[in-house]
Amino acid sequence: MPVARSASPRDRAGAALRRPAAAAAALAAAAALLLAAPGTAAAHDPAPRSAPVPTPVTHPDADHAGSGLQRQRTAAASPAAPAPALAAGGTAGLDVSSYQGTVDWASVKAAGASFAYVKATEGTTYTSPTYSAQYTGARNAGLIRGAYHFALPNNSGGTAQADWFTGHGGGWTADGWTLPPALDIEYNPYGASCYGLSQSAMVSWIRAFSDEVRARTGRYPAIYTTTDWWTTCTGNSAAFGSTNPLWLARYASSPGTLPAGWSAQTVWQYADSGTFPGDQDAFNGSYAALQAFARGDGGTPPPSSTWPVVQQGQTGERVRTVQYLLNARGSSLTVDGSFGPATDTAVRSFQSSHGLTVDGVVGTATWQALVTTVQQGSSGPAVSAVQSQLNAHGSSLTVDGSFGPATDTAVRSFQSSHGLTVDGVVGTATWQALVA
């Protein structure tokens, strides 16, 4: 990945634009003419009161999904997070830009990747010189692939950048091989993190981009961001959770707290290096679910049902599931369905070790970190949790921790009756339906 670069010099041109007080009337007239001129702003982009100052695009080849996050980590001198075991529970993928140059896609496929996002454009002036070769190469190797756009909201309106993107690679077809276009909206590589936009102006910019991509391609774009940037620069807007899939960046052992509006991430970028070239990603579901997401008949948006809150003092099947899953992660709890002090201690220990808020409450973030994908051939406490939950939903399985044909049949029946992908794999969506 690119080495972090220092921020570009601040714009010093303002001093040269000062005018004597005697010319105030002329300035007012000129300002009125400028405001009346056509084409000064995109039709769907409400401008902030003080328009942000555009910056020269001087290093677009170094700007990519996660480059801002890398700079944040470098500034904080924080160590790279280890590749989490949870990521292996999803479907493996990667994202690349011109920095990776020529990619050996056959080797990437052989190493286990199923999908890739490729940087296509930035702003309204840049198209990646490697985009076509990378995008085509990924498809030829058998990967489901999609294009993403690196946003510069202070340089032009959301509509204009969406038009540039969709005109230079950011399309979509329902062929099962094309991921929805994606908007990379993150820390500004050229200056202030929020590009000089207010929170409301940023939300308007994203909405303009999203609506234009939808109008031109038929799909709302996925949104790549971090929870920190989203909270800071949009006020943690919940306006996009019902329409746009979330591509979350967090280099840690779990996705952690999600931005407002989303109950689950669709794609998680969990590391900036690893098995594959570029950044390491995990799709939140099986390969069949990934195919459905690409076709547009599943996964947009992620499952809207919420995870239940489980905490000390509660009893029942959900508590039993928490205890089984904690044992699968190394605890030694008695699985009795009673959330007492021992379970509380185990939850807090798990939260601490996974970078979560340590409060003893099993909510969305803790559930997402706790569940693990199981399928036929798996064994252990997590399988026991599945079997016990299935019995609570009407099955009659022996809770023995062995995922055999009977459990597979029960899982598929449950998935079918709950509108899930029927593949016998208990991933995040099936877990969420089981404990809802």
PDB file of N, CA and C in Angstrom, residues 298-353:
ATOM      1  N   GLY A 298     -30.565  -9.582  -3.728  1.00  0.00           N
ATOM      2  CA  GLY A 298     -30.295  -9.893  -2.324  1.00  0.00           C
ATOM      3  C   GLY A 298     -29.181  -9.025  -1.808  1.00  0.00           C
ATOM      4  N   GLY A 299     -29.216  -8.742  -0.520  1.00  0.00           N
ATOM      5  CA  GLY A 299     -28.110  -8.050   0.123  1.00  0.00           C
ATOM      6  C   GLY A 299     -28.118  -6.543  -0.001  1.00  0.00           C
ATOM      7  N   THR A 300     -29.151  -5.922  -0.538  1.00  0.00           N
ATOM      8  CA  THR A 300     -29.208  -4.477  -0.637  1.00  0.00           C
ATOM      9  C   THR A 300     -30.534  -3.981  -0.095  1.00  0.00           C
ATOM     10  N   PRO A 301     -30.573  -3.418   1.066  1.00  0.00           N
ATOM     11  CA  PRO A 301     -29.466  -3.265   2.012  1.00  0.00           C
ATOM     12  C   PRO A 301     -29.257  -4.532   2.823  1.00  0.00           C
ATOM     13  N   PRO A 302     -28.273  -4.549   3.734  1.00  0.00           N
ATOM     14  CA  PRO A 302     -28.090  -5.707   4.602  1.00  0.00           C
ATOM     15  C   PRO A 302     -29.351  -5.963   5.421  1.00  0.00           C
ATOM     16  N   PRO A 303     -29.443  -7.138   6.032  1.00  0.00           N
ATOM     17  CA  PRO A 303     -30.650  -7.464   6.803  1.00  0.00           C
ATOM     18  C   PRO A 303     -31.027  -6.333   7.752  1.00  0.00           C
ATOM     19  N   SER A 304     -32.299  -5.947   7.732  1.00  0.00           N
ATOM     20  CA  SER A 304     -32.737  -4.787   8.497  1.00  0.00           C
ATOM     21  C   SER A 304     -33.153  -5.140   9.917  1.00  0.00           C
ATOM     22  N   SER A 305     -33.353  -6.427  10.191  1.00  0.00           N
ATOM     23  CA  SER A 305     -33.743  -6.796  11.550  1.00  0.00           C
ATOM     24  C   SER A 305     -32.599  -6.504  12.506  1.00  0.00           C
ATOM     25  N   THR A 306     -32.921  -6.182  13.735  1.00  0.00           N
ATOM     26  CA  THR A 306     -31.899  -5.803  14.692  1.00  0.00           C
ATOM     27  C   THR A 306     -31.485  -6.992  15.549  1.00  0.00           C
ATOM     28  N   TRP A 307     -30.278  -6.917  16.060  1.00  0.00           N
ATOM     29  CA  TRP A 307     -29.804  -7.919  16.995  1.00  0.00           C
ATOM     30  C   TRP A 307     -30.429  -7.641  18.354  1.00  0.00           C
ATOM     31  N   PRO A 308     -30.796  -8.667  19.111  1.00  0.00           N
ATOM     32  CA  PRO A 308     -31.378  -8.442  20.438  1.00  0.00           C
ATOM     33  C   PRO A 308     -30.313  -7.997  21.424  1.00  0.00           C
ATOM     34  N   VAL A 309     -30.733  -7.346  22.488  1.00  0.00           N
ATOM     35  CA  VAL A 309     -29.834  -6.965  23.570  1.00  0.00           C
ATOM     36  C   VAL A 309     -29.956  -8.000  24.681  1.00  0.00           C
ATOM     37  N   VAL A 310     -28.824  -8.582  25.062  1.00  0.00           N
ATOM     38  CA  VAL A 310     -28.800  -9.610  26.106  1.00  0.00           C
ATOM     39  C   VAL A 310     -27.824  -9.149  27.177  1.00  0.00           C
ATOM     40  N   GLN A 311     -28.241  -9.188  28.440  1.00  0.00           N
ATOM     41  CA  GLN A 311     -27.383  -8.691  29.505  1.00  0.00           C
ATOM     42  C   GLN A 311     -27.705  -9.381  30.832  1.00  0.00           C
ATOM     43  N   GLN A 312     -26.913  -9.031  31.842  1.00  0.00           N
ATOM     44  CA  GLN A 312     -27.035  -9.685  33.146  1.00  0.00           C
ATOM     45  C   GLN A 312     -28.461  -9.557  33.688  1.00  0.00           C
ATOM     46  N   GLY A 313     -28.948 -10.688  34.245  1.00  0.00           N
ATOM     47  CA  GLY A 313     -30.285 -10.741  34.797  1.00  0.00           C
ATOM     48  C   GLY A 313     -31.284 -11.442  33.894  1.00  0.00           C
ATOM     49  N   GLN A 314     -30.924 -11.615  32.603  1.00  0.00           N
ATOM     50  CA  GLN A 314     -31.842 -12.260  31.674  1.00  0.00           C
ATOM     51  C   GLN A 314     -31.638 -13.772  31.684  1.00  0.00           C
ATOM     52  N   THR A 315     -32.653 -14.472  31.211  1.00  0.00           N
ATOM     53  CA  THR A 315     -32.587 -15.920  31.071  1.00  0.00           C
ATOM     54  C   THR A 315     -33.217 -16.323  29.746  1.00  0.00           C
ATOM     55  N   GLY A 316     -32.940 -17.552  29.312  1.00  0.00           N
ATOM     56  CA  GLY A 316     -33.600 -18.059  28.119  1.00  0.00           C
ATOM     57  C   GLY A 316     -32.637 -18.495  27.037  1.00  0.00           C
ATOM     58  N   GLU A 317     -33.198 -18.749  25.852  1.00  0.00           N
ATOM     59  CA  GLU A 317     -32.439 -19.332  24.749  1.00  0.00           C
ATOM     60  C   GLU A 317     -31.348 -18.404  24.224  1.00  0.00           C
ATOM     61  N   ARG A 318     -31.622 -17.105  24.182  1.00  0.00           N
ATOM     62  CA  ARG A 318     -30.587 -16.179  23.705  1.00  0.00           C
ATOM     63  C   ARG A 318     -29.374 -16.191  24.627  1.00  0.00           C
ATOM     64  N   VAL A 319     -29.623 -16.266  25.933  1.00  0.00           N
ATOM     65  CA  VAL A 319     -28.507 -16.332  26.876  1.00  0.00           C
ATOM     66  C   VAL A 319     -27.730 -17.631  26.663  1.00  0.00           C
ATOM     67  N   ARG A 320     -28.465 -18.718  26.432  1.00  0.00           N
ATOM     68  CA  ARG A 320     -27.805 -19.996  26.170  1.00  0.00           C
ATOM     69  C   ARG A 320     -26.910 -19.884  24.921  1.00  0.00           C
ATOM     70  N   THR A 321     -27.402 -19.215  23.891  1.00  0.00           N
ATOM     71  CA  THR A 321     -26.609 -19.033  22.677  1.00  0.00           C
ATOM     72  C   THR A 321     -25.347 -18.234  22.965  1.00  0.00           C
ATOM     73  N   VAL A 322     -25.477 -17.150  23.738  1.00  0.00           N
ATOM     74  CA  VAL A 322     -24.306 -16.348  24.113  1.00  0.00           C
ATOM     75  C   VAL A 322     -23.287 -17.214  24.844  1.00  0.00           C
ATOM     76  N   GLN A 323     -23.754 -18.040  25.763  1.00  0.00           N
ATOM     77  CA  GLN A 323     -22.838 -18.888  26.527  1.00  0.00           C
ATOM     78  C   GLN A 323     -22.124 -19.906  25.635  1.00  0.00           C
ATOM     79  N   TYR A 324     -22.872 -20.528  24.735  1.00  0.00           N
ATOM     80  CA  TYR A 324     -22.237 -21.460  23.787  1.00  0.00           C
ATOM     81  C   TYR A 324     -21.167 -20.742  22.960  1.00  0.00           C
ATOM     82  N   LEU A 325     -21.516 -19.555  22.442  1.00  0.00           N
ATOM     83  CA  LEU A 325     -20.586 -18.844  21.567  1.00  0.00           C
ATOM     84  C   LEU A 325     -19.357 -18.360  22.337  1.00  0.00           C
ATOM     85  N   LEU A 326     -19.536 -17.960  23.581  1.00  0.00           N
ATOM     86  CA  LEU A 326     -18.381 -17.593  24.400  1.00  0.00           C
ATOM     87  C   LEU A 326     -17.481 -18.796  24.645  1.00  0.00           C
ATOM     88  N   ASN A 327     -18.091 -19.960  24.870  1.00  0.00           N
ATOM     89  CA  ASN A 327     -17.280 -21.174  25.030  1.00  0.00           C
ATOM     90  C   ASN A 327     -16.537 -21.508  23.748  1.00  0.00           C
ATOM     91  N   ALA A 328     -17.163 -21.234  22.601  1.00  0.00           N
ATOM     92  CA  ALA A 328     -16.484 -21.458  21.316  1.00  0.00           C
ATOM     93  C   ALA A 328     -15.287 -20.536  21.158  1.00  0.00           C
ATOM     94  N   ARG A 329     -15.300 -19.410  21.895  1.00  0.00           N
ATOM     95  CA  ARG A 329     -14.196 -18.445  21.842  1.00  0.00           C
ATOM     96  C   ARG A 329     -13.220 -18.613  22.996  1.00  0.00           C
ATOM     97  N   GLY A 330     -13.375 -19.708  23.775  1.00  0.00           N
ATOM     98  CA  GLY A 330     -12.378 -20.004  24.800  1.00  0.00           C
ATOM     99  C   GLY A 330     -12.848 -19.943  26.231  1.00  0.00           C
ATOM    100  N   SER A 331     -14.107 -19.545  26.483  1.00  0.00           N
ATOM    101  CA  SER A 331     -14.616 -19.528  27.856  1.00  0.00           C
ATOM    102  C   SER A 331     -14.983 -20.945  28.311  1.00  0.00           C
ATOM    103  N   SER A 332     -15.303 -21.076  29.599  1.00  0.00           N
ATOM    104  CA  SER A 332     -15.684 -22.386  30.145  1.00  0.00           C
ATOM    105  C   SER A 332     -16.938 -22.204  31.001  1.00  0.00           C
ATOM    106  N   LEU A 333     -17.976 -21.697  30.381  1.00  0.00           N
ATOM    107  CA  LEU A 333     -19.205 -21.412  31.104  1.00  0.00           C
ATOM    108  C   LEU A 333     -20.121 -22.632  31.159  1.00  0.00           C
ATOM    109  N   THR A 334     -20.908 -22.710  32.215  1.00  0.00           N
ATOM    110  CA  THR A 334     -21.998 -23.679  32.262  1.00  0.00           C
ATOM    111  C   THR A 334     -23.138 -23.113  31.418  1.00  0.00           C
ATOM    112  N   VAL A 335     -23.569 -23.879  30.410  1.00  0.00           N
ATOM    113  CA  VAL A 335     -24.617 -23.394  29.518  1.00  0.00           C
ATOM    114  C   VAL A 335     -25.964 -23.705  30.168  1.00  0.00           C
ATOM    115  N   ASP A 336     -26.471 -22.719  30.924  1.00  0.00           N
ATOM    116  CA  ASP A 336     -27.712 -22.927  31.663  1.00  0.00           C
ATOM    117  C   ASP A 336     -28.790 -21.901  31.319  1.00  0.00           C
ATOM    118  N   GLY A 337     -28.476 -20.981  30.388  1.00  0.00           N
ATOM    119  CA  GLY A 337     -29.471 -19.988  29.990  1.00  0.00           C
ATOM    120  C   GLY A 337     -29.704 -18.902  31.009  1.00  0.00           C
ATOM    121  N   SER A 338     -28.822 -18.769  31.999  1.00  0.00           N
ATOM    122  CA  SER A 338     -28.968 -17.751  33.037  1.00  0.00           C
ATOM    123  C   SER A 338     -27.775 -16.801  32.981  1.00  0.00           C
ATOM    124  N   PHE A 339     -28.040 -15.523  32.705  1.00  0.00           N
ATOM    125  CA  PHE A 339     -26.971 -14.529  32.547  1.00  0.00           C
ATOM    126  C   PHE A 339     -26.599 -13.993  33.921  1.00  0.00           C
ATOM    127  N   GLY A 340     -25.661 -14.685  34.575  1.00  0.00           N
ATOM    128  CA  GLY A 340     -25.204 -14.299  35.894  1.00  0.00           C
ATOM    129  C   GLY A 340     -23.835 -13.652  35.853  1.00  0.00           C
ATOM    130  N   PRO A 341     -23.192 -13.485  37.003  1.00  0.00           N
ATOM    131  CA  PRO A 341     -21.890 -12.819  37.077  1.00  0.00           C
ATOM    132  C   PRO A 341     -20.802 -13.483  36.229  1.00  0.00           C
ATOM    133  N   ALA A 342     -20.791 -14.820  36.159  1.00  0.00           N
ATOM    134  CA  ALA A 342     -19.756 -15.496  35.381  1.00  0.00           C
ATOM    135  C   ALA A 342     -19.894 -15.177  33.896  1.00  0.00           C
ATOM    136  N   THR A 343     -21.127 -15.174  33.405  1.00  0.00           N
ATOM    137  CA  THR A 343     -21.353 -14.839  31.998  1.00  0.00           C
ATOM    138  C   THR A 343     -21.011 -13.377  31.739  1.00  0.00           C
ATOM    139  N   ASP A 344     -21.376 -12.502  32.676  1.00  0.00           N
ATOM    140  CA  ASP A 344     -21.042 -11.083  32.553  1.00  0.00           C
ATOM    141  C   ASP A 344     -19.534 -10.883  32.452  1.00  0.00           C
ATOM    142  N   THR A 345     -18.790 -11.570  33.293  1.00  0.00           N
ATOM    143  CA  THR A 345     -17.326 -11.467  33.260  1.00  0.00           C
ATOM    144  C   THR A 345     -16.776 -11.955  31.926  1.00  0.00           C
ATOM    145  N   ALA A 346     -17.322 -13.072  31.431  1.00  0.00           N
ATOM    146  CA  ALA A 346     -16.851 -13.624  30.162  1.00  0.00           C
ATOM    147  C   ALA A 346     -17.159 -12.681  28.993  1.00  0.00           C
ATOM    148  N   VAL A 347     -18.336 -12.051  29.021  1.00  0.00           N
ATOM    149  CA  VAL A 347     -18.698 -11.088  27.970  1.00  0.00           C
ATOM    150  C   VAL A 347     -17.732  -9.906  27.990  1.00  0.00           C
ATOM    151  N   ARG A 348     -17.467  -9.371  29.178  1.00  0.00           N
ATOM    152  CA  ARG A 348     -16.574  -8.211  29.287  1.00  0.00           C
ATOM    153  C   ARG A 348     -15.164  -8.556  28.825  1.00  0.00           C
ATOM    154  N   SER A 349     -14.700  -9.739  29.156  1.00  0.00           N
ATOM    155  CA  SER A 349     -13.371 -10.165  28.720  1.00  0.00           C
ATOM    156  C   SER A 349     -13.319 -10.273  27.191  1.00  0.00           C
ATOM    157  N   PHE A 350     -14.370 -10.843  26.603  1.00  0.00           N
ATOM    158  CA  PHE A 350     -14.431 -10.955  25.147  1.00  0.00           C
ATOM    159  C   PHE A 350     -14.457  -9.570  24.503  1.00  0.00           C
ATOM    160  N   GLN A 351     -15.267  -8.671  25.034  1.00  0.00           N
ATOM    161  CA  GLN A 351     -15.354  -7.325  24.483  1.00  0.00           C
ATOM    162  C   GLN A 351     -14.005  -6.615  24.545  1.00  0.00           C
ATOM    163  N   SER A 352     -13.320  -6.735  25.670  1.00  0.00           N
ATOM    164  CA  SER A 352     -12.019  -6.091  25.830  1.00  0.00           C
ATOM    165  C   SER A 352     -11.008  -6.616  24.813  1.00  0.00           C
ATOM    166  N   SER A 353     -11.004  -7.921  24.602  1.00  0.00           N
ATOM    167  CA  SER A 353     -10.025  -8.520  23.688  1.00  0.00           C
ATOM    168  C   SER A 353     -10.337  -8.253  22.221  1.00  0.00           C
TER     169      SER A 353
END
